[in-house]
Amino acid sequence: MDKTTSLEEIITLLVEKYEGRLERVEDSLDAAIRVKDQLFFQVAKELKEEHGLDFLTDLTALDLGEGKFRGIYHLMSWKPYRLLRIEVDASGEEPWLPSITELWPAANVQEREVFDMFGIIYDGHPNLTRILLSEDFEGHPLRKSYVTKSRRK
Amino acid sequence: MAVNSNNLEKIDPVEEQVKKNIIMTTVDQALDYARAHSFWPVTFGLACCAIEMMAAGGARYDIARFGYEVFRPSPRQADLMIVAGTITDKMAPLVKRIFDQMPEPKYVIAMGSCAISGGPFADSYHVVPGADTILPVDVYLPGCPPRPEALIDALLTLREKVKNPKVVMEAHG
């Protein structure tokens, strides 16, 4: 990896390479790209191995409503300091995203948490089970469609 | 000082010693008295209330003054469960199991809003609305979290309850 290549240059490089399937997020305060779900694993691998963004800072998700979900990933490089956000859209009653546990073993528990809360299926995850809620819990509480029933006495 | 020699002769020295040194009571009362002055709480914390519980056990608040400092790491050796914190649905079966493992007689203090009613999480999707839905609670201790002094007060309230079981039964059914 060429350390003189700036994050902006890396993004431009990727946008040109995967034209139409990877785009820069324009209205963002920090550097961010949006990737199609089929391509995401490949891009993540490339960023880790070729561009030095080898630290998975955070992995979470968003419910955009109307059955649309978005996986959010923060990749980081310590030297030189860089932080890149990757957004991956997923949709449907059973939204899915590619698992990145192969690249970052730490993603294992975080993907389980997102599965627990949002019901996003991580394709290729070795053990995709609930992690915070009890096994017999029904539904995924952070979905906008989830209705919380009061259990107050 | 005038001494009535007739009365002096009548006092039996043995009887006098009996009056001064022997307390008549029932076995139950004696046991209740002993229990009430030496609760052995199980070392068991669920959330932030547990920090206050630990503070109560430390040198500054020192519940050892009352005989309650022996936090037991095994439920088999404990007779008091201080439910200190939020009980989630996932934790509830384990709380119940630890309680079931404690030998009789055993007591429960619901410490803090969460253990009383679910507290700020009463309408949440995964929090038990109060320890009394799964355990027989003896003393409710409000606060979020209650200060160590409050826990001491709860322990002393429980002490009164254990010492006077009939009074409590009459007052609270």
XYZ file of C-alpha atoms in Angstrom:
326
model
C 0.000 0.000 0.000
C 1.218 3.432 -0.887
C 1.005 5.526 2.250
C 0.870 8.738 0.270
C -2.448 7.741 -1.282
C -5.093 9.722 0.564
C -8.460 8.341 1.577
C -10.132 10.489 -1.082
C -7.885 8.931 -3.689
C -8.695 5.433 -2.490
C -12.413 6.198 -2.771
C -11.994 7.638 -6.268
C -10.018 4.551 -7.230
C -12.754 2.237 -5.997
C -15.560 4.264 -7.575
C -13.805 4.027 -10.945
C -13.029 0.332 -10.512
C -16.553 -0.732 -9.558
C -18.438 1.774 -11.629
C -22.149 1.825 -10.895
C -21.970 -0.663 -8.035
C -20.025 1.485 -5.582
C -20.616 5.170 -4.997
C -19.355 7.954 -2.797
C -21.833 9.219 -0.196
C -21.977 12.917 -1.044
C -23.957 14.484 1.815
C -21.670 13.133 4.522
C -19.428 14.873 7.029
C -16.862 12.106 6.937
C -15.600 9.864 4.170
C -18.181 7.278 3.236
C -18.998 4.894 0.406
C -22.121 2.916 -0.425
C -21.740 -0.574 -1.817
C -24.115 -3.160 -3.279
C -24.466 -6.206 -1.025
C -23.014 -8.724 -3.515
C -19.864 -6.662 -3.861
C -19.357 -5.734 -0.227
C -17.194 -8.648 0.912
C -14.803 -8.146 -1.979
C -14.495 -4.416 -1.304
C -13.955 -4.971 2.422
C -11.229 -7.493 1.672
C -9.573 -5.105 -0.759
C -9.682 -2.222 1.733
C -8.182 -4.401 4.437
C -5.429 -6.041 2.430
C -4.483 -3.404 -0.114
C -5.404 -0.056 1.385
C -4.436 -0.554 5.010
C -7.916 -0.064 6.502
C -7.403 -3.147 8.642
C -9.252 -2.253 11.829
C -12.988 -2.859 12.136
C -14.036 -0.073 14.495
C -17.734 -0.668 14.463
C -20.425 -2.717 12.828
C -24.065 -1.831 13.170
C -27.253 -1.330 11.188
C -30.120 1.050 10.537
C -33.793 0.455 9.897
C -34.802 2.963 7.250
C -38.451 1.949 7.404
C -40.602 0.280 4.750
C -38.573 -2.909 4.948
C -35.297 -1.242 4.086
C -32.189 -1.868 6.146
C -28.665 -0.583 5.957
C -25.527 -2.209 7.329
C -22.989 0.312 8.631
C -19.297 -0.487 8.900
C -16.461 1.717 10.126
C -13.046 0.702 8.902
C -9.958 2.331 10.282
C -6.274 2.608 9.622
C -3.997 3.607 12.481
C -0.966 4.698 10.478
C -1.714 6.909 8.658
C -4.895 7.725 10.549
C -7.931 7.131 8.357
C -11.565 6.371 9.001
C -13.971 5.203 6.340
C -17.660 4.419 6.660
C -19.214 1.823 4.410
C -22.956 1.595 3.918
C -24.512 -1.536 2.507
C -28.219 -1.653 1.721
C -30.286 -4.730 2.462
C -34.009 -5.122 2.086
C -36.963 -7.479 2.353
C -38.657 -9.388 5.140
C -35.444 -11.357 5.662
C -32.699 -8.871 4.766
C -29.238 -10.335 4.388
C -25.670 -9.084 4.229
C -22.426 -10.936 3.607
C -20.607 -11.876 6.822
C -17.116 -10.478 7.313
C -16.112 -12.830 10.139
C -13.525 -14.341 7.789
C -11.770 -10.976 7.552
C -12.312 -9.778 11.133
C -13.113 -12.497 13.714
C -14.288 -9.688 16.021
C -17.250 -9.194 13.684
C -18.673 -12.484 14.953
C -20.393 -11.176 18.077
C -21.301 -7.833 16.523
C -23.073 -9.513 13.630
C -24.924 -11.696 16.108
C -26.037 -8.577 17.962
C -27.299 -6.928 14.782
C -29.080 -10.165 13.883
C -30.622 -10.178 17.351
C -31.849 -6.588 17.163
C -32.651 -6.137 13.452
C -33.043 -9.671 12.115
C -30.474 -9.163 9.400
C -29.131 -12.522 8.188
C -25.345 -12.590 7.815
C -24.510 -14.958 5.007
C -21.500 -17.102 5.929
C -21.603 -16.461 9.685
C -20.438 -19.579 11.602
C -22.968 -19.307 14.444
C -25.769 -16.862 13.805
C -27.853 -17.133 16.985
C -29.286 -14.620 19.427
C -26.684 -13.135 21.750
C -28.370 -10.577 24.039
C -31.996 -11.639 24.099
C -33.248 -14.992 25.327
C -33.489 -17.843 22.833
C -37.288 -17.890 22.851
C -37.688 -14.155 22.211
C -40.033 -13.358 19.326
C -39.278 -10.562 16.891
C -36.407 -8.135 16.546
C -36.893 -5.163 18.887
C -34.934 -2.463 17.064
C -37.012 -2.844 13.901
C -39.378 0.044 13.375
C -42.200 -2.449 12.860
C -41.668 -3.966 16.321
C -44.412 -3.045 18.772
C -43.398 -3.120 22.439
C -46.136 -4.384 24.686
C -46.189 -2.834 28.141
C -45.783 -5.425 30.860
C -46.378 -2.980 33.674
C -48.578 -4.333 36.467
C -30.528 0.848 107.424
C -33.158 -1.354 108.983
C -33.017 -4.958 107.871
C -35.984 -7.248 108.087
C -34.361 -10.453 109.133
C -37.502 -12.478 108.414
C -37.539 -11.559 104.702
C -33.848 -12.154 104.269
C -34.209 -15.716 105.289
C -36.982 -16.339 102.751
C -34.921 -15.420 99.624
C -33.575 -18.537 97.980
C -30.109 -17.759 96.530
C -30.605 -20.251 93.682
C -33.876 -18.643 92.649
C -32.194 -15.269 92.612
C -29.494 -16.518 90.268
C -32.171 -18.011 88.012
C -33.951 -14.645 87.740
C -30.746 -12.802 86.877
C -29.174 -15.184 84.404
C -31.756 -17.315 82.650
C -34.077 -16.013 79.925
C -37.100 -18.137 79.183
C -38.095 -18.234 75.518
C -39.146 -20.624 72.800
C -36.762 -22.300 70.386
C -38.430 -20.487 67.484
C -37.919 -17.097 69.042
C -34.294 -17.836 69.841
C -33.667 -18.988 66.273
C -35.442 -15.945 64.799
C -33.332 -13.705 67.001
C -30.148 -15.376 65.795
C -31.203 -15.292 62.149
C -32.246 -11.655 62.288
C -28.827 -10.614 63.536
C -26.702 -12.554 61.080
C -28.057 -12.532 57.535
C -25.683 -14.109 55.074
C -26.458 -12.477 51.740
C -25.558 -14.273 48.540
C -22.939 -12.399 46.477
C -25.172 -11.462 43.618
C -25.442 -8.240 41.670
C -27.321 -7.525 38.458
C -26.721 -3.841 37.697
C -25.684 -0.510 39.206
C -27.480 -1.200 42.513
C -24.850 -3.864 43.105
C -22.223 -1.106 43.312
C -24.138 0.460 46.194
C -24.497 -2.985 47.764
C -20.717 -3.428 47.560
C -20.240 0.024 49.083
C -22.514 -1.007 51.936
C -20.271 -3.997 52.527
C -17.130 -1.865 52.518
C -15.420 -0.095 55.399
C -17.237 3.261 55.182
C -20.792 1.981 55.574
C -19.751 -1.300 57.152
C -22.826 -3.508 57.450
C -20.602 -5.773 59.530
C -21.737 -3.585 62.452
C -25.084 -5.341 62.211
C -23.714 -8.789 61.425
C -24.653 -8.860 57.746
C -21.276 -8.649 56.056
C -20.737 -12.308 55.259
C -21.473 -12.233 51.526
C -21.462 -15.849 50.456
C -20.257 -16.856 47.006
C -22.450 -19.965 47.145
C -26.247 -19.864 47.432
C -26.031 -23.045 49.549
C -24.516 -21.020 52.387
C -26.716 -17.937 52.076
C -30.115 -17.076 53.525
C -30.677 -13.641 51.998
C -30.862 -12.605 48.372
C -30.456 -8.892 47.686
C -31.850 -8.510 44.171
C -29.614 -5.573 43.267
C -30.454 -4.443 39.760
C -32.414 -4.994 36.581
C -33.668 -8.515 35.948
C -33.821 -9.251 32.241
C -35.872 -12.090 30.794
C -32.647 -13.899 30.007
C -31.382 -13.589 33.585
C -34.724 -14.362 35.290
C -34.420 -18.200 35.172
C -30.923 -17.959 36.661
C -32.066 -15.625 39.451
C -34.845 -18.085 40.218
C -32.412 -20.991 40.223
C -29.999 -19.293 42.623
C -32.949 -18.548 44.910
C -34.112 -22.164 44.703
C -30.622 -23.354 45.645
C -30.645 -21.361 48.888
C -31.635 -23.367 51.985
C -34.690 -22.415 54.036
C -35.381 -20.099 55.770
C -34.539 -17.497 53.136
C -35.407 -13.875 52.513
C -35.442 -11.502 49.559
C -34.792 -7.756 49.425
C -35.822 -6.096 46.142
C -33.225 -3.331 45.891
C -33.915 -0.369 43.606
C -36.650 0.609 41.167
C -35.779 -2.115 38.657
C -36.137 -4.919 41.165
C -39.361 -3.396 42.503
C -41.226 -2.775 39.253
C -38.846 -2.797 36.303
C -38.064 0.866 36.992
C -37.284 2.950 33.915
C -37.410 -0.260 31.865
C -40.936 -1.236 32.907
C -42.181 -0.842 29.327
C -39.119 -2.432 27.778
C -39.197 -5.572 25.672
C -36.841 -7.719 27.709
C -37.033 -6.649 31.363
C -38.963 -8.430 34.101
C -41.467 -5.962 35.654
C -40.349 -6.494 39.233
C -38.604 -9.248 41.191
C -41.910 -10.119 42.876
C -43.129 -11.681 39.638
C -40.617 -14.507 40.166
C -39.582 -14.353 43.847
C -41.341 -13.873 47.227
C -40.038 -10.414 48.164
C -39.822 -9.505 51.861
C -38.615 -5.904 51.720
C -38.957 -3.357 48.914
C -36.156 -0.798 48.867
C -36.841 2.167 46.572
C -34.153 4.300 44.962
C -32.265 4.478 41.707
C -29.930 3.313 43.043
C -30.591 3.434 46.814
C -27.716 4.719 48.905
C -25.913 2.282 51.225
C -27.718 3.849 54.201
C -30.993 2.858 52.552
C -29.781 -0.710 52.172
C -28.855 -0.733 55.851
C -32.389 0.492 56.630
C -33.839 -2.281 54.484
C -31.734 -4.854 56.322
C -32.884 -3.476 59.682
C -36.500 -3.566 58.457
C -36.000 -7.175 57.488
C -34.474 -7.784 60.905
C -37.668 -6.536 62.557
C -39.707 -8.732 60.251
C -37.687 -11.833 61.066
C -37.726 -11.104 64.804
C -41.495 -10.524 64.890
C -43.068 -12.783 62.269
C -46.528 -12.605 63.917
C -46.621 -8.807 64.001
C -45.773 -8.693 60.317
C -48.448 -11.264 59.534
C -51.060 -9.212 61.353
C -50.000 -5.917 59.840
C -49.564 -7.116 56.253
C -51.583 -10.317 56.080
